[in-house]
mmCIF file of C-alpha atoms (C1' of nucleotides) in Angstrom:
data_model
loop_
_atom_site.group_PDB
_atom_site.id
_atom_site.type_symbol
_atom_site.label_atom_id
_atom_site.label_comp_id
_atom_site.label_asym_id
_atom_site.label_seq_id
_atom_site.Cartn_x
_atom_site.Cartn_y
_atom_site.Cartn_z
ATOM 1 C CA MET A 1 -16.971 2.060 74.896
ATOM 2 C CA GLY A 2 -16.203 2.121 71.205
ATOM 3 C CA THR A 3 -13.571 -0.318 70.049
ATOM 4 C CA GLY A 4 -11.031 -0.086 67.260
ATOM 5 C CA HIS A 5 -13.128 -2.530 65.309
ATOM 6 C CA GLU A 6 -16.132 -0.302 65.640
ATOM 7 C CA ILE A 7 -14.145 2.705 64.467
ATOM 8 C CA ALA A 8 -12.992 0.757 61.436
ATOM 9 C CA MET A 9 -16.460 -0.484 60.509
ATOM 10 C CA GLU A 10 -18.126 2.881 60.971
ATOM 11 C CA LEU A 11 -15.374 4.691 59.110
ATOM 12 C CA ARG A 12 -15.930 2.275 56.270
ATOM 13 C CA ALA A 13 -19.704 2.728 56.368
ATOM 14 C CA ALA A 14 -19.457 6.515 56.437
ATOM 15 C CA TYR A 15 -16.983 6.692 53.571
ATOM 16 C CA LEU A 16 -18.825 4.228 51.361
ATOM 17 C CA SER A 17 -22.148 5.978 51.952
ATOM 18 C CA MET A 18 -20.646 9.306 51.020
ATOM 19 C CA HIS A 19 -18.809 7.848 48.047
ATOM 20 C CA ARG A 20 -21.919 6.176 46.606
ATOM 21 C CA GLN A 21 -24.005 9.281 47.135
ATOM 22 C CA THR A 22 -21.389 11.372 45.365
ATOM 23 C CA ASN A 23 -21.094 8.953 42.471
ATOM 24 C CA ALA A 24 -24.861 8.951 42.093
ATOM 25 C CA HIS A 25 -24.876 12.741 41.892
ATOM 26 C CA LEU A 26 -22.022 12.890 39.413
ATOM 27 C CA LEU A 27 -23.277 10.152 37.130
ATOM 28 C CA LYS A 28 -25.053 12.597 34.847
ATOM 29 C CA TYR A 29 -21.870 14.629 34.398
ATOM 30 C CA GLY A 30 -19.917 11.588 33.203
ATOM 31 C CA VAL A 31 -17.290 11.723 35.945
ATOM 32 C CA THR A 32 -16.751 9.582 39.009
ATOM 33 C CA ALA A 33 -16.309 10.818 42.565
ATOM 34 C CA ASP A 34 -12.627 9.938 42.413
ATOM 35 C CA GLN A 35 -12.164 11.806 39.157
ATOM 36 C CA PHE A 36 -13.923 14.791 40.632
ATOM 37 C CA VAL A 37 -11.441 14.758 43.520
ATOM 38 C CA CYS A 38 -8.723 15.278 40.919
ATOM 39 C CA LEU A 39 -10.629 18.181 39.419
ATOM 40 C CA VAL A 40 -11.051 19.750 42.848
ATOM 41 C CA ILE A 41 -7.361 19.456 43.652
ATOM 42 C CA LEU A 42 -6.424 20.969 40.304
ATOM 43 C CA SER A 43 -8.902 23.792 40.824
ATOM 44 C CA GLU A 44 -7.115 24.568 44.073
ATOM 45 C CA GLU A 45 -3.703 24.567 42.448
ATOM 46 C CA ASP A 46 -3.123 24.233 38.757
ATOM 47 C CA GLY A 47 0.037 22.893 37.192
ATOM 48 C CA ILE A 48 1.079 20.466 39.897
ATOM 49 C CA THR A 49 2.842 17.215 39.057
ATOM 50 C CA GLN A 50 1.193 13.810 38.977
ATOM 51 C CA GLN A 51 3.335 12.932 41.974
ATOM 52 C CA GLU A 52 1.789 15.798 43.905
ATOM 53 C CA LEU A 53 -1.685 14.768 42.815
ATOM 54 C CA VAL A 54 -0.967 11.295 44.137
ATOM 55 C CA ARG A 55 -0.111 12.759 47.510
ATOM 56 C CA ARG A 56 -3.057 15.118 47.762
ATOM 57 C CA ALA A 57 -5.588 12.567 46.553
ATOM 58 C CA THR A 58 -4.275 9.863 48.898
ATOM 59 C CA SER A 59 -3.744 7.694 45.857
ATOM 60 C CA ASP A 60 -0.948 5.982 43.926
ATOM 61 C CA PRO A 61 0.839 6.705 40.635
ATOM 62 C CA ASN A 62 -0.939 4.062 38.555
ATOM 63 C CA THR A 63 -4.388 5.055 39.697
ATOM 64 C CA ILE A 64 -3.733 8.736 39.152
ATOM 65 C CA ARG A 65 -2.328 8.084 35.714
ATOM 66 C CA ALA A 66 -5.331 5.956 34.745
ATOM 67 C CA MET A 67 -7.687 8.654 35.936
ATOM 68 C CA LEU A 68 -5.775 11.433 34.213
ATOM 69 C CA VAL A 69 -5.780 9.502 30.949
ATOM 70 C CA LEU A 70 -9.554 9.260 31.196
ATOM 71 C CA LEU A 71 -9.926 12.909 32.158
ATOM 72 C CA GLU A 72 -7.617 13.877 29.303
ATOM 73 C CA LYS A 73 -9.649 11.807 26.862
ATOM 74 C CA ALA A 74 -12.728 13.663 28.090
ATOM 75 C CA GLY A 75 -10.931 16.944 27.411
ATOM 76 C CA LEU A 76 -11.046 18.039 31.035
ATOM 77 C CA VAL A 77 -7.334 18.129 31.873
ATOM 78 C CA ALA A 78 -4.046 18.577 30.004
ATOM 79 C CA ARG A 79 -0.668 17.116 30.879
ATOM 80 C CA LYS A 80 2.150 19.315 29.650
ATOM 81 C CA LYS A 81 5.853 18.807 30.090
ATOM 82 C CA HIS A 82 7.002 20.289 33.361
ATOM 83 C CA PRO A 83 8.987 23.502 32.685
ATOM 84 C CA ARG A 84 11.795 22.744 35.146
ATOM 85 C CA ASP A 85 11.847 18.942 35.510
ATOM 86 C CA GLY A 86 11.975 17.033 32.254
ATOM 87 C CA ARG A 87 10.778 13.846 33.893
ATOM 88 C CA ALA A 88 7.653 15.346 35.348
ATOM 89 C CA ARG A 89 4.306 16.314 33.916
ATOM 90 C CA SER A 90 2.487 19.480 34.778
ATOM 91 C CA VAL A 91 -1.229 18.794 35.059
ATOM 92 C CA THR A 92 -3.757 21.543 34.432
ATOM 93 C CA LEU A 93 -7.494 21.945 34.009
ATOM 94 C CA THR A 94 -8.644 22.821 30.510
ATOM 95 C CA VAL A 95 -11.242 25.540 30.099
ATOM 96 C CA LYS A 96 -13.827 22.821 29.662
ATOM 97 C CA GLY A 97 -12.522 21.101 32.770
ATOM 98 C CA ARG A 98 -12.791 24.215 34.871
ATOM 99 C CA GLU A 99 -16.269 24.922 33.602
ATOM 100 C CA LEU A 100 -17.465 21.437 34.423
ATOM 101 C CA TYR A 101 -15.806 21.642 37.813
ATOM 102 C CA GLU A 102 -17.625 24.854 38.619
ATOM 103 C CA GLN A 103 -20.929 23.486 37.432
ATOM 104 C CA ILE A 104 -20.548 20.361 39.549
ATOM 105 C CA TRP A 105 -19.320 22.361 42.507
ATOM 106 C CA GLN A 106 -22.646 24.193 42.723
ATOM 107 C CA GLU A 107 -24.391 20.880 43.206
ATOM 108 C CA ILE A 108 -21.791 19.249 45.418
ATOM 109 C CA LYS A 109 -21.728 22.325 47.632
ATOM 110 C CA LEU A 110 -25.208 21.506 48.843
ATOM 111 C CA MET A 111 -24.194 17.972 49.730
ATOM 112 C CA GLN A 112 -21.269 19.333 51.677
ATOM 113 C CA LYS A 113 -23.506 21.737 53.515
ATOM 114 C CA ARG A 114 -25.576 18.770 54.521
ATOM 115 C CA LEU A 115 -22.361 17.103 55.688
ATOM 116 C CA SER A 116 -21.153 19.961 57.850
ATOM 117 C CA GLY A 117 -24.695 20.517 59.061
ATOM 118 C CA LEU A 118 -24.463 17.224 60.893
ATOM 119 C CA PHE A 119 -22.023 18.806 63.351
ATOM 120 C CA SER A 120 -21.936 21.823 65.584
ATOM 121 C CA GLY A 121 -19.156 24.341 65.100
ATOM 122 C CA SER A 122 -16.959 22.930 67.828
ATOM 123 C CA GLU A 123 -17.663 19.339 66.861
ATOM 124 C CA VAL A 124 -16.566 19.767 63.264
ATOM 125 C CA ASP A 125 -12.983 20.583 64.085
ATOM 126 C CA MET A 126 -12.675 17.808 66.631
ATOM 127 C CA PHE A 127 -14.108 15.353 64.154
ATOM 128 C CA ILE A 128 -11.781 16.427 61.365
ATOM 129 C CA ASP A 129 -8.893 16.204 63.777
ATOM 130 C CA GLY A 130 -9.856 12.613 64.535
ATOM 131 C CA LEU A 131 -9.879 11.793 60.842
ATOM 132 C CA LYS A 132 -6.445 13.353 60.452
ATOM 133 C CA ARG A 133 -5.101 11.310 63.331
ATOM 134 C CA ILE A 134 -6.273 8.166 61.597
ATOM 135 C CA SER A 135 -4.681 9.169 58.301
ATOM 136 C CA ALA A 136 -1.415 9.822 60.086
ATOM 137 C CA GLY A 137 -1.597 6.725 62.245
ATOM 138 C CA MET A 138 -2.528 4.410 59.406
ATOM 139 C CA SER A 139 -0.283 5.901 56.766
ATOM 140 C CA SER A 140 1.489 3.363 54.706
ATOM 141 C CA THR A 141 4.572 2.657 56.827
ATOM 142 C CA PRO A 142 3.916 -0.915 57.849
ATOM 143 C CA VAL A 143 4.193 -1.695 61.522
ATOM 144 C CA LYS A 144 7.138 -4.030 61.787
ATOM 145 C CA GLN A 145 6.450 -5.769 65.071
ATOM 146 C CA ILE A 146 2.990 -6.648 63.926
ATOM 147 C CA VAL A 147 3.973 -8.260 60.698
ATOM 148 C CA GLU A 148 5.873 -11.274 61.880
ATOM 149 C CA SER A 149 3.837 -13.185 64.377
ATOM 150 C CA SER A 150 3.166 -16.805 65.088
ATOM 151 C CA HIS A 151 1.335 -17.538 61.904
ATOM 152 C CA PRO A 152 2.716 -20.198 59.593
ATOM 153 C CA VAL A 153 1.851 -18.460 56.362
ATOM 154 C CA SER A 154 4.928 -16.363 55.762
ATOM 155 C CA GLU A 155 8.324 -16.760 57.307
ATOM 156 C CA ASN A 156 10.239 -13.695 56.204
ATOM 157 C CA GLU A 157 11.873 -11.590 58.856
ATOM 158 C CA ASN A 158 11.131 -8.081 57.714
ATOM 159 C CA GLY A 159 7.525 -7.814 56.751
ATOM 160 C CA GLU A 160 8.135 -7.698 53.055
ATOM 161 C CA LYS A 161 5.345 -8.660 50.722
ATOM 162 C CA LYS A 162 6.590 -12.151 50.025
ATOM 163 C CA ALA A 163 3.155 -13.611 49.646
ATOM 164 C CA VAL A 164 2.515 -17.306 49.613
ATOM 165 C CA HIS A 165 -0.518 -17.173 47.405
ATOM 166 C CA VAL A 166 -1.024 -13.702 46.115
ATOM 167 C CA LYS A 167 -4.354 -12.764 44.636
ATOM 168 C CA ARG A 168 -3.573 -9.261 43.488
ATOM 169 C CA MET B 1 -13.754 26.285 60.936
ATOM 170 C CA GLY B 2 -13.869 22.982 59.125
ATOM 171 C CA THR B 3 -16.025 22.896 56.017
ATOM 172 C CA GLY B 4 -18.052 20.100 54.494
ATOM 173 C CA HIS B 5 -15.427 19.824 51.808
ATOM 174 C CA GLU B 6 -12.757 19.321 54.422
ATOM 175 C CA ILE B 7 -14.810 16.642 56.149
ATOM 176 C CA ALA B 8 -15.236 14.849 52.834
ATOM 177 C CA MET B 9 -11.557 14.996 51.916
ATOM 178 C CA GLU B 10 -10.329 13.920 55.345
ATOM 179 C CA LEU B 11 -12.904 11.155 55.573
ATOM 180 C CA ARG B 12 -11.636 9.934 52.241
ATOM 181 C CA ALA B 13 -7.997 10.156 53.313
ATOM 182 C CA ALA B 14 -8.638 8.352 56.595
ATOM 183 C CA TYR B 15 -10.604 5.550 54.996
ATOM 184 C CA LEU B 16 -8.175 5.008 52.139
ATOM 185 C CA SER B 17 -5.190 4.994 54.494
ATOM 186 C CA MET B 18 -6.831 2.419 56.688
ATOM 187 C CA HIS B 19 -7.996 0.383 53.730
ATOM 188 C CA ARG B 20 -4.549 0.231 52.142
ATOM 189 C CA GLN B 21 -2.883 -0.597 55.415
ATOM 190 C CA THR B 22 -5.365 -3.417 55.963
ATOM 191 C CA ASN B 23 -4.937 -4.770 52.456
ATOM 192 C CA ALA B 24 -1.172 -4.739 52.915
ATOM 193 C CA HIS B 25 -1.491 -6.740 56.098
ATOM 194 C CA LEU B 26 -3.904 -9.261 54.612
ATOM 195 C CA LEU B 27 -2.034 -9.783 51.367
ATOM 196 C CA LYS B 28 -0.137 -12.771 52.713
ATOM 197 C CA TYR B 29 -3.383 -14.455 53.730
ATOM 198 C CA GLY B 30 -4.795 -14.209 50.230
ATOM 199 C CA VAL B 31 -7.843 -12.148 51.179
ATOM 200 C CA THR B 32 -8.674 -8.489 50.649
ATOM 201 C CA ALA B 33 -9.829 -6.065 53.315
ATOM 202 C CA ASP B 34 -13.334 -6.123 51.852
ATOM 203 C CA GLN B 35 -13.441 -9.901 51.853
ATOM 204 C CA PHE B 36 -12.251 -9.900 55.438
ATOM 205 C CA VAL B 37 -15.156 -7.647 56.356
ATOM 206 C CA CYS B 38 -17.443 -10.433 55.134
ATOM 207 C CA LEU B 39 -15.605 -12.962 57.275
ATOM 208 C CA VAL B 40 -15.905 -10.709 60.310
ATOM 209 C CA ILE B 41 -19.639 -10.231 59.828
ATOM 210 C CA LEU B 42 -20.156 -13.973 59.412
ATOM 211 C CA SER B 43 -18.083 -14.650 62.504
ATOM 212 C CA GLU B 44 -20.447 -12.381 64.402
ATOM 213 C CA GLU B 45 -23.528 -14.146 63.079
ATOM 214 C CA ASP B 46 -23.452 -17.230 60.960
ATOM 215 C CA GLY B 47 -26.156 -18.232 58.542
ATOM 216 C CA ILE B 48 -27.396 -14.797 57.523
ATOM 217 C CA THR B 49 -28.662 -14.098 54.018
ATOM 218 C CA GLN B 50 -26.698 -12.349 51.296
ATOM 219 C CA GLN B 51 -29.188 -9.532 51.591
ATOM 220 C CA GLU B 52 -28.308 -9.116 55.238
ATOM 221 C CA LEU B 53 -24.614 -9.217 54.405
ATOM 222 C CA VAL B 54 -25.199 -6.439 51.888
ATOM 223 C CA ARG B 55 -26.744 -4.331 54.608
ATOM 224 C CA ARG B 56 -24.124 -4.951 57.252
ATOM 225 C CA ALA B 57 -21.188 -4.517 54.884
ATOM 226 C CA THR B 58 -22.603 -1.290 53.417
ATOM 227 C CA SER B 59 -22.399 -2.915 50.012
ATOM 228 C CA ASP B 60 -24.672 -4.045 47.183
ATOM 229 C CA PRO B 61 -25.961 -7.419 45.968
ATOM 230 C CA ASN B 62 -23.619 -7.747 42.991
ATOM 231 C CA THR B 63 -20.512 -6.900 44.962
ATOM 232 C CA ILE B 64 -21.423 -9.246 47.795
ATOM 233 C CA ARG B 65 -22.172 -12.033 45.380
ATOM 234 C CA ALA B 66 -18.862 -11.550 43.569
ATOM 235 C CA MET B 67 -16.978 -11.582 46.855
ATOM 236 C CA LEU B 68 -18.831 -14.629 48.149
ATOM 237 C CA VAL B 69 -18.100 -16.531 44.958
ATOM 238 C CA LEU B 70 -14.402 -15.801 45.476
ATOM 239 C CA LEU B 71 -14.556 -16.726 49.157
ATOM 240 C CA GLU B 72 -16.439 -19.905 48.276
ATOM 241 C CA LYS B 73 -13.833 -20.812 45.663
ATOM 242 C CA ALA B 74 -11.199 -20.350 48.371
ATOM 243 C CA GLY B 75 -13.150 -22.706 50.600
ATOM 244 C CA LEU B 76 -13.772 -20.092 53.282
ATOM 245 C CA VAL B 77 -17.555 -19.780 53.131
ATOM 246 C CA ALA B 78 -20.513 -21.927 52.097
ATOM 247 C CA ARG B 79 -23.828 -20.820 50.667
ATOM 248 C CA LYS B 80 -26.632 -23.245 51.535
ATOM 249 C CA LYS B 81 -30.286 -22.979 50.685
ATOM 250 C CA HIS B 82 -32.078 -20.981 53.322
ATOM 251 C CA PRO B 83 -34.236 -23.310 55.464
ATOM 252 C CA ARG B 84 -37.297 -21.068 55.523
ATOM 253 C CA ASP B 85 -37.044 -18.900 52.423
ATOM 254 C CA GLY B 86 -36.491 -20.770 49.201
ATOM 255 C CA ARG B 87 -35.266 -17.676 47.388
ATOM 256 C CA ALA B 88 -32.564 -16.855 49.895
ATOM 257 C CA ARG B 89 -29.132 -18.263 50.580
ATOM 258 C CA SER B 90 -27.823 -18.886 54.040
ATOM 259 C CA VAL B 91 -24.146 -17.953 54.187
ATOM 260 C CA THR B 92 -21.817 -19.584 56.713
ATOM 261 C CA LEU B 93 -18.138 -19.775 57.469
ATOM 262 C CA THR B 94 -16.503 -23.119 56.782
ATOM 263 C CA VAL B 95 -14.148 -24.560 59.373
ATOM 264 C CA LYS B 96 -11.269 -23.336 57.255
ATOM 265 C CA GLY B 97 -12.902 -19.936 57.009
ATOM 266 C CA ARG B 98 -13.314 -19.630 60.742
ATOM 267 C CA GLU B 99 -9.731 -20.716 61.334
ATOM 268 C CA LEU B 100 -8.374 -18.176 58.900
ATOM 269 C CA TYR B 101 -10.585 -15.502 60.381
ATOM 270 C CA GLU B 102 -9.261 -16.205 63.873
ATOM 271 C CA GLN B 103 -5.680 -16.236 62.673
ATOM 272 C CA ILE B 104 -6.082 -12.905 60.892
ATOM 273 C CA TRP B 105 -7.984 -11.459 63.813
ATOM 274 C CA GLN B 106 -4.949 -11.815 66.053
ATOM 275 C CA GLU B 107 -3.000 -9.613 63.694
ATOM 276 C CA ILE B 108 -5.755 -7.152 62.894
ATOM 277 C CA LYS B 109 -6.484 -6.740 66.610
ATOM 278 C CA LEU B 110 -3.180 -4.946 67.009
ATOM 279 C CA MET B 111 -3.997 -2.556 64.197
ATOM 280 C CA GLN B 112 -7.324 -1.830 65.809
ATOM 281 C CA LYS B 113 -5.688 -1.198 69.120
ATOM 282 C CA ARG B 114 -3.522 1.343 67.362
ATOM 283 C CA LEU B 115 -6.701 2.847 65.926
ATOM 284 C CA SER B 116 -8.546 3.211 69.233
ATOM 285 C CA GLY B 117 -5.313 4.354 70.867
ATOM 286 C CA LEU B 118 -5.540 7.521 68.815
ATOM 287 C CA PHE B 119 -8.496 8.639 70.930
ATOM 288 C CA SER B 120 -9.258 9.092 74.596
ATOM 289 C CA GLY B 121 -12.149 7.168 76.082
ATOM 290 C CA SER B 122 -14.618 9.984 75.771
ATOM 291 C CA GLU B 123 -13.429 10.976 72.315
ATOM 292 C CA VAL B 124 -13.952 7.529 70.809
ATOM 293 C CA ASP B 125 -17.681 7.502 71.289
ATOM 294 C CA MET B 126 -18.121 11.021 70.020
ATOM 295 C CA PHE B 127 -16.057 10.216 66.974
ATOM 296 C CA ILE B 128 -17.978 7.042 66.211
ATOM 297 C CA ASP B 129 -21.184 8.963 66.657
ATOM 298 C CA GLY B 130 -20.006 11.451 64.065
ATOM 299 C CA LEU B 131 -19.290 8.649 61.622
ATOM 300 C CA LYS B 132 -22.751 7.203 62.207
ATOM 301 C CA ARG B 133 -24.346 10.553 61.568
ATOM 302 C CA ILE B 134 -22.590 10.701 58.217
ATOM 303 C CA SER B 135 -23.706 7.196 57.265
ATOM 304 C CA ALA B 136 -27.265 8.095 58.122
ATOM 305 C CA GLY B 137 -27.120 11.507 56.484
ATOM 306 C CA MET B 138 -25.515 10.267 53.297
ATOM 307 C CA SER B 139 -27.435 7.048 52.962
ATOM 308 C CA SER B 140 -28.612 6.366 49.514
ATOM 309 C CA THR B 141 -31.896 8.274 49.418
ATOM 310 C CA PRO B 142 -31.050 10.975 46.909
ATOM 311 C CA VAL B 143 -31.859 14.522 47.883
ATOM 312 C CA LYS B 144 -34.545 15.603 45.475
ATOM 313 C CA GLN B 145 -34.222 19.353 45.619
ATOM 314 C CA ILE B 146 -30.549 19.087 44.940
ATOM 315 C CA VAL B 147 -30.771 16.954 41.873
ATOM 316 C CA GLU B 148 -32.486 19.225 39.433
ATOM 317 C CA SER B 149 -30.709 22.517 39.181
ATOM 318 C CA SER B 150 -29.863 24.908 36.439
ATOM 319 C CA HIS B 151 -27.469 22.695 34.581
ATOM 320 C CA PRO B 152 -28.203 21.815 30.996
ATOM 321 C CA VAL B 153 -27.033 18.245 31.214
ATOM 322 C CA SER B 154 -30.150 16.460 32.340
ATOM 323 C CA GLU B 155 -33.693 17.677 32.109
ATOM 324 C CA ASN B 156 -35.717 15.111 34.015
ATOM 325 C CA GLU B 157 -37.910 16.307 36.834
ATOM 326 C CA ASN B 158 -37.341 13.705 39.502
ATOM 327 C CA GLY B 159 -33.645 13.126 39.852
ATOM 328 C CA GLU B 160 -33.651 9.773 38.177
ATOM 329 C CA LYS B 161 -30.461 8.438 36.719
ATOM 330 C CA LYS B 162 -31.252 9.361 33.174
ATOM 331 C CA ALA B 163 -27.703 10.029 32.189
ATOM 332 C CA VAL B 164 -26.750 11.855 29.055
ATOM 333 C CA HIS B 165 -23.399 10.212 28.548
ATOM 334 C CA VAL B 166 -23.002 7.441 31.034
ATOM 335 C CA LYS B 167 -19.598 5.958 31.499
ATOM 336 C CA ARG B 168 -20.485 3.122 33.861
ATOM 337 C "C1'" DT C 1 -46.639 -8.271 42.569
ATOM 338 C "C1'" DA C 2 -42.622 -7.926 45.352
ATOM 339 C "C1'" DT C 3 -38.345 -9.899 46.772
ATOM 340 C "C1'" DT C 4 -33.817 -12.773 46.691
ATOM 341 C "C1'" DG C 5 -30.517 -13.846 44.076
ATOM 342 C "C1'" DT C 6 -28.219 -14.828 39.254
ATOM 343 C "C1'" DT C 7 -26.373 -13.775 34.785
ATOM 344 C "C1'" DA C 8 -24.275 -10.937 31.452
ATOM 345 C "C1'" DT C 9 -21.609 -7.093 30.777
ATOM 346 C "C1'" DA C 10 -18.564 -3.371 31.373
ATOM 347 C "C1'" DC C 11 -15.713 0.038 33.437
ATOM 348 C "C1'" DT C 12 -13.040 2.187 37.200
ATOM 349 C "C1'" DC C 13 -9.804 1.680 40.590
ATOM 350 C "C1'" DT C 14 -5.874 -0.606 42.403
ATOM 351 C "C1'" DA C 15 -1.582 -3.095 42.473
ATOM 352 C "C1'" DT C 16 2.957 -5.415 40.683
ATOM 353 C "C1'" DA C 17 6.761 -5.346 37.990
ATOM 354 C "C1'" DA C 18 9.666 -4.125 34.399
ATOM 355 C "C1'" DC C 19 10.832 -0.307 31.731
ATOM 356 C "C1'" DT C 20 12.363 4.614 29.794
ATOM 357 C "C1'" DA C 21 13.990 9.042 30.435
ATOM 358 C "C1'" DT C 22 15.718 12.573 33.125
ATOM 359 C "C1'" DA C 23 18.096 14.376 37.341
ATOM 360 C "C1'" DT D 1 21.773 6.014 41.665
ATOM 361 C "C1'" DA D 2 17.402 7.946 42.459
ATOM 362 C "C1'" DT D 3 13.157 9.824 40.788
ATOM 363 C "C1'" DA D 4 8.824 10.784 37.557
ATOM 364 C "C1'" DG D 5 6.224 8.622 34.783
ATOM 365 C "C1'" DT D 6 4.850 4.704 31.309
ATOM 366 C "C1'" DT D 7 3.602 0.172 29.838
ATOM 367 C "C1'" DA D 8 1.778 -4.329 30.350
ATOM 368 C "C1'" DT D 9 -1.017 -7.074 32.934
ATOM 369 C "C1'" DA D 10 -4.334 -8.526 36.010
ATOM 370 C "C1'" DG D 11 -7.877 -8.779 39.405
ATOM 371 C "C1'" DA D 12 -11.286 -6.748 42.704
ATOM 372 C "C1'" DG D 13 -15.068 -3.922 43.378
ATOM 373 C "C1'" DT D 14 -19.028 -1.562 41.576
ATOM 374 C "C1'" DA D 15 -22.956 -0.636 38.738
ATOM 375 C "C1'" DT D 16 -27.012 -1.528 35.188
ATOM 376 C "C1'" DA D 17 -30.295 -4.271 33.370
ATOM 377 C "C1'" DA D 18 -32.724 -8.303 32.273
ATOM 378 C "C1'" DC D 19 -33.888 -12.587 34.208
ATOM 379 C "C1'" DA D 20 -35.554 -16.895 37.177
ATOM 380 C "C1'" DA D 21 -37.471 -18.665 41.186
ATOM 381 C "C1'" DT D 22 -39.970 -18.124 45.193
ATOM 382 C "C1'" DA D 23 -43.022 -15.573 48.446
#
DNA sequence: TATTGTTATACTCTATAACTATA
DNA sequence: TATAGTTATAGAGTATAACAATA
């Protein structure tokens, strides 16, 4: 029977395969797969905050900012002041951004058809449900009782990131 | 019913959640999740070539080399000349590398138990099978008929990476 | 000639931490 | 005080392309 380790390795393999394939397709448009995810999210709802983009893209504030700066430089998105919250930014697709998104979508659509074509109708939903369970089960809240164990590397009581020799 | 787009987004979310969680756990050991994958593969079979590591880690030669150089600098792996093929390198875990691997494994095991605990016995295998289908279906061979379409960006006939404005 | 790996180079993504401005 | 985002900094991973050594 499949183990947790196997799930992890195959999840990794599946994601990386998809990610590379997507990047290869998008290379000629000058955007990365991750940047395109931002475009997709914005095409679904324009004017959301960076914070909200972070959440929907399963990302973090620094990464999203870096990507938005690049997308802004490419003239694909705009970051206006949020009308109601002076701290926030309201991110929108420019006309150019929406056009590029739609152009890319035509191509990516075929790849996604290939993706869903790998499953039968009933399988798809079960599979997606499994993915969602993993997202929920692995979402960032660290598991306390796991963190302190009988390893001599870190001695702190509460699982904080008090690294001994941090690399990043 | 779930679409290809939904599969892609949820696959992304699941992988990134798992990846971040793993990185957070491994931070105190001074290795990344990706580096740990190398250690795991080597623990399963010592003395394989970099090429073989590339394949099993779903990676590429440059990335694997960069990671091995870091792992070698940390004293966790060794790269000897391959006994039969003078071009190849035979990669092995050092004693220190194997010890660290086993120490980390105790902790990661719990996370993996949590992972497999999200599924029933019969579900696990179906889910893993779905992931494998994606890896196979998305594996690097580019889909010819998709590549050239009616976009004005690239005009080449055979889907080669002849980018107009390449960023990376 | 084909293959394994290296070197040089460069950019994106990711993360930490300290900071500003607004709520 | 808490929250949204910025700045500075840094390092890992990823990719291209040209190269050397060996098969």
